[in-house]
Amino acid sequence: MGSGVPLLTDAFGRIREIVHEVVSGLTPDELNHRLDGRANSITWLVWHLTRVQDDHVAAAAGSEQVWSTGGWEQRFGLAVPTGPQAGYRAIGYGHSSADVDAVRVTDPGLLLGYHDAVHEQTVRYLGQLRDADFDRIVDEAWDPPVTLGVRLVSVVADDLQHAGQAAFVRGLVHPG
């Protein structure tokens, strides 16, 4: 196991803890509420951060996304494109206000179940890594090319930002 694995495993575990703290005990109205009618809802934020993790880790691992293999695409039944043909829009990048509004759930367990499944796949993948793996180039579309280590830290950073945003929204829609 690579020396960075315990650190990354802890970081992804912290994201999971925040997601559970944010989502647990909320009603569908609270989960789907959009402050000022335009801000991202807790549902969208948690769905998006989980989709980013699922997409990026699966690509780095050379595996299928949990979204597809676990039947989550069908369970969510969203009115936005989420298949491979949607590109990065499938994980929320470039979503319009109408797209954000279309990402809704009635059961908080759906969000938590999907996030937990992605977390489990991420931790399994991390457990296979060795130190040398972190220097492997996983994306040549950038200058400089992106290594696995940089990609994983980027996912952690993005997920933590969105988890914090969701926690802020929770404090407004569910005070106390």
mmCIF file with all atom_site columns, C-alpha atoms in Angstrom:
data_model
loop_
_atom_site.group_PDB
_atom_site.id
_atom_site.type_symbol
_atom_site.label_atom_id
_atom_site.label_alt_id
_atom_site.label_comp_id
_atom_site.label_asym_id
_atom_site.label_entity_id
_atom_site.label_seq_id
_atom_site.pdbx_PDB_ins_code
_atom_site.Cartn_x
_atom_site.Cartn_y
_atom_site.Cartn_z
_atom_site.occupancy
_atom_site.B_iso_or_equiv
_atom_site.pdbx_formal_charge
_atom_site.auth_seq_id
_atom_site.auth_comp_id
_atom_site.auth_asym_id
_atom_site.auth_atom_id
_atom_site.pdbx_PDB_model_num
ATOM 1   C CA . MET A 1 1   ? 0.000   0.000  0.000   1.00 0.00 ? 1   MET A CA 1
ATOM 2   C CA . GLY A 1 2   ? 1.287   3.459  -0.915  1.00 0.00 ? 2   GLY A CA 1
ATOM 3   C CA . SER A 1 3   ? 2.104   5.909  1.857   1.00 0.00 ? 3   SER A CA 1
ATOM 4   C CA . GLY A 1 4   ? -0.482  8.380  0.548   1.00 0.00 ? 4   GLY A CA 1
ATOM 5   C CA . VAL A 1 5   ? -3.292  5.825  0.737   1.00 0.00 ? 5   VAL A CA 1
ATOM 6   C CA . PRO A 1 6   ? -4.157  6.270  4.439   1.00 0.00 ? 6   PRO A CA 1
ATOM 7   C CA . LEU A 1 7   ? -4.277  10.041 3.993   1.00 0.00 ? 7   LEU A CA 1
ATOM 8   C CA . LEU A 1 8   ? -6.545  9.857  0.949   1.00 0.00 ? 8   LEU A CA 1
ATOM 9   C CA . THR A 1 9   ? -8.719  7.201  2.581   1.00 0.00 ? 9   THR A CA 1
ATOM 10  C CA . ASP A 1 10  ? -9.157  9.504  5.569   1.00 0.00 ? 10  ASP A CA 1
ATOM 11  C CA . ALA A 1 11  ? -9.980  12.473 3.318   1.00 0.00 ? 11  ALA A CA 1
ATOM 12  C CA . PHE A 1 12  ? -12.646 10.552 1.396   1.00 0.00 ? 12  PHE A CA 1
ATOM 13  C CA . GLY A 1 13  ? -13.992 9.256  4.720   1.00 0.00 ? 13  GLY A CA 1
ATOM 14  C CA . ARG A 1 14  ? -14.376 12.827 5.956   1.00 0.00 ? 14  ARG A CA 1
ATOM 15  C CA . ILE A 1 15  ? -16.342 13.703 2.831   1.00 0.00 ? 15  ILE A CA 1
ATOM 16  C CA . ARG A 1 16  ? -18.631 10.734 3.514   1.00 0.00 ? 16  ARG A CA 1
ATOM 17  C CA . GLU A 1 17  ? -19.143 11.876 7.132   1.00 0.00 ? 17  GLU A CA 1
ATOM 18  C CA . ILE A 1 18  ? -20.079 15.399 6.020   1.00 0.00 ? 18  ILE A CA 1
ATOM 19  C CA . VAL A 1 19  ? -22.491 14.048 3.390   1.00 0.00 ? 19  VAL A CA 1
ATOM 20  C CA . HIS A 1 20  ? -24.232 11.921 6.022   1.00 0.00 ? 20  HIS A CA 1
ATOM 21  C CA . GLU A 1 21  ? -24.388 14.812 8.510   1.00 0.00 ? 21  GLU A CA 1
ATOM 22  C CA . VAL A 1 22  ? -25.843 17.120 5.864   1.00 0.00 ? 22  VAL A CA 1
ATOM 23  C CA . VAL A 1 23  ? -28.449 14.767 4.389   1.00 0.00 ? 23  VAL A CA 1
ATOM 24  C CA . SER A 1 24  ? -29.622 12.820 7.446   1.00 0.00 ? 24  SER A CA 1
ATOM 25  C CA . GLY A 1 25  ? -32.943 13.904 8.882   1.00 0.00 ? 25  GLY A CA 1
ATOM 26  C CA . LEU A 1 26  ? -33.918 16.262 6.070   1.00 0.00 ? 26  LEU A CA 1
ATOM 27  C CA . THR A 1 27  ? -37.270 16.253 4.339   1.00 0.00 ? 27  THR A CA 1
ATOM 28  C CA . PRO A 1 28  ? -37.535 16.123 0.544   1.00 0.00 ? 28  PRO A CA 1
ATOM 29  C CA . ASP A 1 29  ? -38.503 19.822 0.569   1.00 0.00 ? 29  ASP A CA 1
ATOM 30  C CA . GLU A 1 30  ? -35.357 20.694 2.529   1.00 0.00 ? 30  GLU A CA 1
ATOM 31  C CA . LEU A 1 31  ? -33.134 18.554 0.326   1.00 0.00 ? 31  LEU A CA 1
ATOM 32  C CA . ASN A 1 32  ? -34.505 20.055 -2.880  1.00 0.00 ? 32  ASN A CA 1
ATOM 33  C CA . HIS A 1 33  ? -34.860 23.662 -1.690  1.00 0.00 ? 33  HIS A CA 1
ATOM 34  C CA . ARG A 1 34  ? -33.008 26.237 -3.781  1.00 0.00 ? 34  ARG A CA 1
ATOM 35  C CA . LEU A 1 35  ? -32.163 29.379 -1.853  1.00 0.00 ? 35  LEU A CA 1
ATOM 36  C CA . ASP A 1 36  ? -33.407 32.415 -3.793  1.00 0.00 ? 36  ASP A CA 1
ATOM 37  C CA . GLY A 1 37  ? -34.853 29.956 -6.318  1.00 0.00 ? 37  GLY A CA 1
ATOM 38  C CA . ARG A 1 38  ? -31.522 29.747 -8.166  1.00 0.00 ? 38  ARG A CA 1
ATOM 39  C CA . ALA A 1 39  ? -28.837 28.383 -5.828  1.00 0.00 ? 39  ALA A CA 1
ATOM 40  C CA . ASN A 1 40  ? -27.828 24.728 -5.907  1.00 0.00 ? 40  ASN A CA 1
ATOM 41  C CA . SER A 1 41  ? -29.923 22.489 -3.681  1.00 0.00 ? 41  SER A CA 1
ATOM 42  C CA . ILE A 1 42  ? -28.453 20.030 -1.184  1.00 0.00 ? 42  ILE A CA 1
ATOM 43  C CA . THR A 1 43  ? -29.664 17.261 -3.481  1.00 0.00 ? 43  THR A CA 1
ATOM 44  C CA . TRP A 1 44  ? -27.803 18.672 -6.465  1.00 0.00 ? 44  TRP A CA 1
ATOM 45  C CA . LEU A 1 45  ? -24.629 19.394 -4.474  1.00 0.00 ? 45  LEU A CA 1
ATOM 46  C CA . VAL A 1 46  ? -24.438 15.882 -2.988  1.00 0.00 ? 46  VAL A CA 1
ATOM 47  C CA . TRP A 1 47  ? -25.402 14.235 -6.281  1.00 0.00 ? 47  TRP A CA 1
ATOM 48  C CA . HIS A 1 48  ? -22.783 16.298 -8.148  1.00 0.00 ? 48  HIS A CA 1
ATOM 49  C CA . LEU A 1 49  ? -19.921 15.715 -5.704  1.00 0.00 ? 49  LEU A CA 1
ATOM 50  C CA . THR A 1 50  ? -20.687 12.003 -5.743  1.00 0.00 ? 50  THR A CA 1
ATOM 51  C CA . ARG A 1 51  ? -20.899 11.918 -9.545  1.00 0.00 ? 51  ARG A CA 1
ATOM 52  C CA . VAL A 1 52  ? -17.532 13.703 -9.803  1.00 0.00 ? 52  VAL A CA 1
ATOM 53  C CA . GLN A 1 53  ? -15.923 11.191 -7.449  1.00 0.00 ? 53  GLN A CA 1
ATOM 54  C CA . ASP A 1 54  ? -17.535 8.257  -9.252  1.00 0.00 ? 54  ASP A CA 1
ATOM 55  C CA . ASP A 1 55  ? -16.535 9.529  -12.708 1.00 0.00 ? 55  ASP A CA 1
ATOM 56  C CA . HIS A 1 56  ? -12.976 10.583 -11.929 1.00 0.00 ? 56  HIS A CA 1
ATOM 57  C CA . VAL A 1 57  ? -11.997 7.621  -9.747  1.00 0.00 ? 57  VAL A CA 1
ATOM 58  C CA . ALA A 1 58  ? -13.523 5.110  -12.185 1.00 0.00 ? 58  ALA A CA 1
ATOM 59  C CA . ALA A 1 59  ? -11.651 6.724  -15.082 1.00 0.00 ? 59  ALA A CA 1
ATOM 60  C CA . ALA A 1 60  ? -8.370  6.619  -13.161 1.00 0.00 ? 60  ALA A CA 1
ATOM 61  C CA . ALA A 1 61  ? -8.972  2.995  -12.163 1.00 0.00 ? 61  ALA A CA 1
ATOM 62  C CA . GLY A 1 62  ? -10.046 1.968  -15.661 1.00 0.00 ? 62  GLY A CA 1
ATOM 63  C CA . SER A 1 63  ? -13.330 0.665  -14.289 1.00 0.00 ? 63  SER A CA 1
ATOM 64  C CA . GLU A 1 64  ? -17.036 1.291  -14.792 1.00 0.00 ? 64  GLU A CA 1
ATOM 65  C CA . GLN A 1 65  ? -18.853 3.927  -12.777 1.00 0.00 ? 65  GLN A CA 1
ATOM 66  C CA . VAL A 1 66  ? -21.042 2.827  -9.876  1.00 0.00 ? 66  VAL A CA 1
ATOM 67  C CA . TRP A 1 67  ? -23.716 5.076  -11.424 1.00 0.00 ? 67  TRP A CA 1
ATOM 68  C CA . SER A 1 68  ? -24.110 2.522  -14.216 1.00 0.00 ? 68  SER A CA 1
ATOM 69  C CA . THR A 1 69  ? -23.067 -0.773 -12.662 1.00 0.00 ? 69  THR A CA 1
ATOM 70  C CA . GLY A 1 70  ? -25.115 -0.260 -9.491  1.00 0.00 ? 70  GLY A CA 1
ATOM 71  C CA . GLY A 1 71  ? -28.290 0.770  -11.298 1.00 0.00 ? 71  GLY A CA 1
ATOM 72  C CA . TRP A 1 72  ? -28.231 4.234  -9.721  1.00 0.00 ? 72  TRP A CA 1
ATOM 73  C CA . GLU A 1 73  ? -29.028 5.957  -13.017 1.00 0.00 ? 73  GLU A CA 1
ATOM 74  C CA . GLN A 1 74  ? -32.357 4.105  -13.137 1.00 0.00 ? 74  GLN A CA 1
ATOM 75  C CA . ARG A 1 75  ? -33.071 4.581  -9.426  1.00 0.00 ? 75  ARG A CA 1
ATOM 76  C CA . PHE A 1 76  ? -32.566 8.329  -9.632  1.00 0.00 ? 76  PHE A CA 1
ATOM 77  C CA . GLY A 1 77  ? -34.570 8.582  -12.878 1.00 0.00 ? 77  GLY A CA 1
ATOM 78  C CA . LEU A 1 78  ? -33.431 12.147 -13.484 1.00 0.00 ? 78  LEU A CA 1
ATOM 79  C CA . ALA A 1 79  ? -34.825 14.384 -16.193 1.00 0.00 ? 79  ALA A CA 1
ATOM 80  C CA . VAL A 1 80  ? -31.302 15.395 -17.263 1.00 0.00 ? 80  VAL A CA 1
ATOM 81  C CA . PRO A 1 81  ? -28.905 13.479 -19.503 1.00 0.00 ? 81  PRO A CA 1
ATOM 82  C CA . THR A 1 82  ? -26.604 11.306 -17.400 1.00 0.00 ? 82  THR A CA 1
ATOM 83  C CA . GLY A 1 83  ? -25.276 8.695  -19.823 1.00 0.00 ? 83  GLY A CA 1
ATOM 84  C CA . PRO A 1 84  ? -21.914 8.688  -21.605 1.00 0.00 ? 84  PRO A CA 1
ATOM 85  C CA . GLN A 1 85  ? -23.348 10.775 -24.466 1.00 0.00 ? 85  GLN A CA 1
ATOM 86  C CA . ALA A 1 86  ? -23.822 13.687 -22.037 1.00 0.00 ? 86  ALA A CA 1
ATOM 87  C CA . GLY A 1 87  ? -20.076 14.129 -21.430 1.00 0.00 ? 87  GLY A CA 1
ATOM 88  C CA . TYR A 1 88  ? -19.249 16.207 -18.370 1.00 0.00 ? 88  TYR A CA 1
ATOM 89  C CA . ARG A 1 89  ? -22.885 17.350 -18.155 1.00 0.00 ? 89  ARG A CA 1
ATOM 90  C CA . ALA A 1 90  ? -23.564 13.777 -16.939 1.00 0.00 ? 90  ALA A CA 1
ATOM 91  C CA . ILE A 1 91  ? -21.856 14.712 -13.675 1.00 0.00 ? 91  ILE A CA 1
ATOM 92  C CA . GLY A 1 92  ? -23.249 18.230 -13.383 1.00 0.00 ? 92  GLY A CA 1
ATOM 93  C CA . TYR A 1 93  ? -20.656 20.421 -15.099 1.00 0.00 ? 93  TYR A CA 1
ATOM 94  C CA . GLY A 1 94  ? -22.347 23.102 -17.174 1.00 0.00 ? 94  GLY A CA 1
ATOM 95  C CA . HIS A 1 95  ? -25.789 22.465 -15.709 1.00 0.00 ? 95  HIS A CA 1
ATOM 96  C CA . SER A 1 96  ? -28.295 25.228 -16.272 1.00 0.00 ? 96  SER A CA 1
ATOM 97  C CA . SER A 1 97  ? -30.672 26.352 -13.559 1.00 0.00 ? 97  SER A CA 1
ATOM 98  C CA . ALA A 1 98  ? -33.334 24.102 -15.100 1.00 0.00 ? 98  ALA A CA 1
ATOM 99  C CA . ASP A 1 99  ? -30.921 21.147 -14.998 1.00 0.00 ? 99  ASP A CA 1
ATOM 100 C CA . VAL A 1 100 ? -30.157 21.802 -11.326 1.00 0.00 ? 100 VAL A CA 1
ATOM 101 C CA . ASP A 1 101 ? -33.887 21.935 -10.606 1.00 0.00 ? 101 ASP A CA 1
ATOM 102 C CA . ALA A 1 102 ? -34.376 18.589 -12.368 1.00 0.00 ? 102 ALA A CA 1
ATOM 103 C CA . VAL A 1 103 ? -31.983 16.835 -9.971  1.00 0.00 ? 103 VAL A CA 1
ATOM 104 C CA . ARG A 1 104 ? -34.463 16.044 -7.206  1.00 0.00 ? 104 ARG A CA 1
ATOM 105 C CA . VAL A 1 105 ? -35.031 13.192 -4.773  1.00 0.00 ? 105 VAL A CA 1
ATOM 106 C CA . THR A 1 106 ? -37.861 12.259 -2.451  1.00 0.00 ? 106 THR A CA 1
ATOM 107 C CA . ASP A 1 107 ? -35.783 9.852  -0.364  1.00 0.00 ? 107 ASP A CA 1
ATOM 108 C CA . PRO A 1 108 ? -32.583 11.002 1.382   1.00 0.00 ? 108 PRO A CA 1
ATOM 109 C CA . GLY A 1 109 ? -31.553 7.339  1.459   1.00 0.00 ? 109 GLY A CA 1
ATOM 110 C CA . LEU A 1 110 ? -31.115 7.439  -2.307  1.00 0.00 ? 110 LEU A CA 1
ATOM 111 C CA . LEU A 1 111 ? -28.424 10.124 -2.046  1.00 0.00 ? 111 LEU A CA 1
ATOM 112 C CA . LEU A 1 112 ? -26.725 8.377  0.870   1.00 0.00 ? 112 LEU A CA 1
ATOM 113 C CA . GLY A 1 113 ? -26.896 4.945  -0.762  1.00 0.00 ? 113 GLY A CA 1
ATOM 114 C CA . TYR A 1 114 ? -25.278 6.185  -3.959  1.00 0.00 ? 114 TYR A CA 1
ATOM 115 C CA . HIS A 1 115 ? -22.618 8.125  -2.066  1.00 0.00 ? 115 HIS A CA 1
ATOM 116 C CA . ASP A 1 116 ? -21.814 5.123  0.141   1.00 0.00 ? 116 ASP A CA 1
ATOM 117 C CA . ALA A 1 117 ? -21.496 2.826  -2.895  1.00 0.00 ? 117 ALA A CA 1
ATOM 118 C CA . VAL A 1 118 ? -19.095 5.270  -4.573  1.00 0.00 ? 118 VAL A CA 1
ATOM 119 C CA . HIS A 1 119 ? -17.155 5.680  -1.330  1.00 0.00 ? 119 HIS A CA 1
ATOM 120 C CA . GLU A 1 120 ? -16.757 1.903  -1.034  1.00 0.00 ? 120 GLU A CA 1
ATOM 121 C CA . GLN A 1 121 ? -15.473 1.630  -4.618  1.00 0.00 ? 121 GLN A CA 1
ATOM 122 C CA . THR A 1 122 ? -13.070 4.526  -4.024  1.00 0.00 ? 122 THR A CA 1
ATOM 123 C CA . VAL A 1 123 ? -11.654 2.969  -0.846  1.00 0.00 ? 123 VAL A CA 1
ATOM 124 C CA . ARG A 1 124 ? -11.243 -0.413 -2.581  1.00 0.00 ? 124 ARG A CA 1
ATOM 125 C CA . TYR A 1 125 ? -9.334  1.270  -5.399  1.00 0.00 ? 125 TYR A CA 1
ATOM 126 C CA . LEU A 1 126 ? -7.140  3.266  -3.026  1.00 0.00 ? 126 LEU A CA 1
ATOM 127 C CA . GLY A 1 127 ? -6.231  0.063  -1.201  1.00 0.00 ? 127 GLY A CA 1
ATOM 128 C CA . GLN A 1 128 ? -4.648  -1.295 -4.381  1.00 0.00 ? 128 GLN A CA 1
ATOM 129 C CA . LEU A 1 129 ? -2.338  1.676  -4.947  1.00 0.00 ? 129 LEU A CA 1
ATOM 130 C CA . ARG A 1 130 ? 1.419   1.788  -4.430  1.00 0.00 ? 130 ARG A CA 1
ATOM 131 C CA . ASP A 1 131 ? 3.584   4.896  -4.169  1.00 0.00 ? 131 ASP A CA 1
ATOM 132 C CA . ALA A 1 132 ? 4.673   4.725  -7.813  1.00 0.00 ? 132 ALA A CA 1
ATOM 133 C CA . ASP A 1 133 ? 1.017   4.738  -8.957  1.00 0.00 ? 133 ASP A CA 1
ATOM 134 C CA . PHE A 1 134 ? 0.534   8.334  -7.831  1.00 0.00 ? 134 PHE A CA 1
ATOM 135 C CA . ASP A 1 135 ? 2.946   9.568  -10.544 1.00 0.00 ? 135 ASP A CA 1
ATOM 136 C CA . ARG A 1 136 ? 1.071   7.814  -13.368 1.00 0.00 ? 136 ARG A CA 1
ATOM 137 C CA . ILE A 1 137 ? -0.398  10.229 -15.928 1.00 0.00 ? 137 ILE A CA 1
ATOM 138 C CA . VAL A 1 138 ? -4.182  9.864  -16.041 1.00 0.00 ? 138 VAL A CA 1
ATOM 139 C CA . ASP A 1 139 ? -5.134  12.891 -18.162 1.00 0.00 ? 139 ASP A CA 1
ATOM 140 C CA . GLU A 1 140 ? -2.984  14.331 -20.942 1.00 0.00 ? 140 GLU A CA 1
ATOM 141 C CA . ALA A 1 141 ? -5.561  16.992 -21.866 1.00 0.00 ? 141 ALA A CA 1
ATOM 142 C CA . TRP A 1 142 ? -3.933  19.424 -19.423 1.00 0.00 ? 142 TRP A CA 1
ATOM 143 C CA . ASP A 1 143 ? -0.570  21.183 -19.402 1.00 0.00 ? 143 ASP A CA 1
ATOM 144 C CA . PRO A 1 144 ? 1.108   19.793 -17.453 1.00 0.00 ? 144 PRO A CA 1
ATOM 145 C CA . PRO A 1 145 ? -0.540  16.380 -17.751 1.00 0.00 ? 145 PRO A CA 1
ATOM 146 C CA . VAL A 1 146 ? -2.459  15.292 -14.653 1.00 0.00 ? 146 VAL A CA 1
ATOM 147 C CA . THR A 1 147 ? -1.040  12.531 -12.464 1.00 0.00 ? 147 THR A CA 1
ATOM 148 C CA . LEU A 1 148 ? -3.161  10.140 -10.449 1.00 0.00 ? 148 LEU A CA 1
ATOM 149 C CA . GLY A 1 149 ? -2.059  11.825 -7.215  1.00 0.00 ? 149 GLY A CA 1
ATOM 150 C CA . VAL A 1 150 ? -3.079  15.258 -8.466  1.00 0.00 ? 150 VAL A CA 1
ATOM 151 C CA . ARG A 1 151 ? -6.405  13.918 -9.780  1.00 0.00 ? 151 ARG A CA 1
ATOM 152 C CA . LEU A 1 152 ? -7.284  12.307 -6.450  1.00 0.00 ? 152 LEU A CA 1
ATOM 153 C CA . VAL A 1 153 ? -6.399  15.460 -4.497  1.00 0.00 ? 153 VAL A CA 1
ATOM 154 C CA . SER A 1 154 ? -8.467  17.476 -6.977  1.00 0.00 ? 154 SER A CA 1
ATOM 155 C CA . VAL A 1 155 ? -11.488 15.240 -6.361  1.00 0.00 ? 155 VAL A CA 1
ATOM 156 C CA . VAL A 1 156 ? -11.063 15.584 -2.593  1.00 0.00 ? 156 VAL A CA 1
ATOM 157 C CA . ALA A 1 157 ? -10.830 19.385 -2.901  1.00 0.00 ? 157 ALA A CA 1
ATOM 158 C CA . ASP A 1 158 ? -13.880 19.644 -5.169  1.00 0.00 ? 158 ASP A CA 1
ATOM 159 C CA . ASP A 1 159 ? -15.939 17.274 -3.010  1.00 0.00 ? 159 ASP A CA 1
ATOM 160 C CA . LEU A 1 160 ? -15.050 19.114 0.199   1.00 0.00 ? 160 LEU A CA 1
ATOM 161 C CA . GLN A 1 161 ? -16.077 22.448 -1.327  1.00 0.00 ? 161 GLN A CA 1
ATOM 162 C CA . HIS A 1 162 ? -19.461 21.102 -2.378  1.00 0.00 ? 162 HIS A CA 1
ATOM 163 C CA . ALA A 1 163 ? -19.973 19.281 0.924   1.00 0.00 ? 163 ALA A CA 1
ATOM 164 C CA . GLY A 1 164 ? -19.311 22.573 2.716   1.00 0.00 ? 164 GLY A CA 1
ATOM 165 C CA . GLN A 1 165 ? -21.791 24.359 0.468   1.00 0.00 ? 165 GLN A CA 1
ATOM 166 C CA . ALA A 1 166 ? -24.386 21.689 1.244   1.00 0.00 ? 166 ALA A CA 1
ATOM 167 C CA . ALA A 1 167 ? -23.712 22.075 4.984   1.00 0.00 ? 167 ALA A CA 1
ATOM 168 C CA . PHE A 1 168 ? -24.219 25.828 4.676   1.00 0.00 ? 168 PHE A CA 1
ATOM 169 C CA . VAL A 1 169 ? -27.555 25.335 2.883   1.00 0.00 ? 169 VAL A CA 1
ATOM 170 C CA . ARG A 1 170 ? -28.612 22.799 5.529   1.00 0.00 ? 170 ARG A CA 1
ATOM 171 C CA . GLY A 1 171 ? -27.991 25.392 8.239   1.00 0.00 ? 171 GLY A CA 1
ATOM 172 C CA . LEU A 1 172 ? -30.384 27.756 6.485   1.00 0.00 ? 172 LEU A CA 1
ATOM 173 C CA . VAL A 1 173 ? -33.169 25.299 5.610   1.00 0.00 ? 173 VAL A CA 1
ATOM 174 C CA . HIS A 1 174 ? -32.948 23.208 8.788   1.00 0.00 ? 174 HIS A CA 1
ATOM 175 C CA . PRO A 1 175 ? -31.680 25.431 11.607  1.00 0.00 ? 175 PRO A CA 1
ATOM 176 C CA . GLY A 1 176 ? -30.761 23.839 14.906  1.00 0.00 ? 176 GLY A CA 1
#
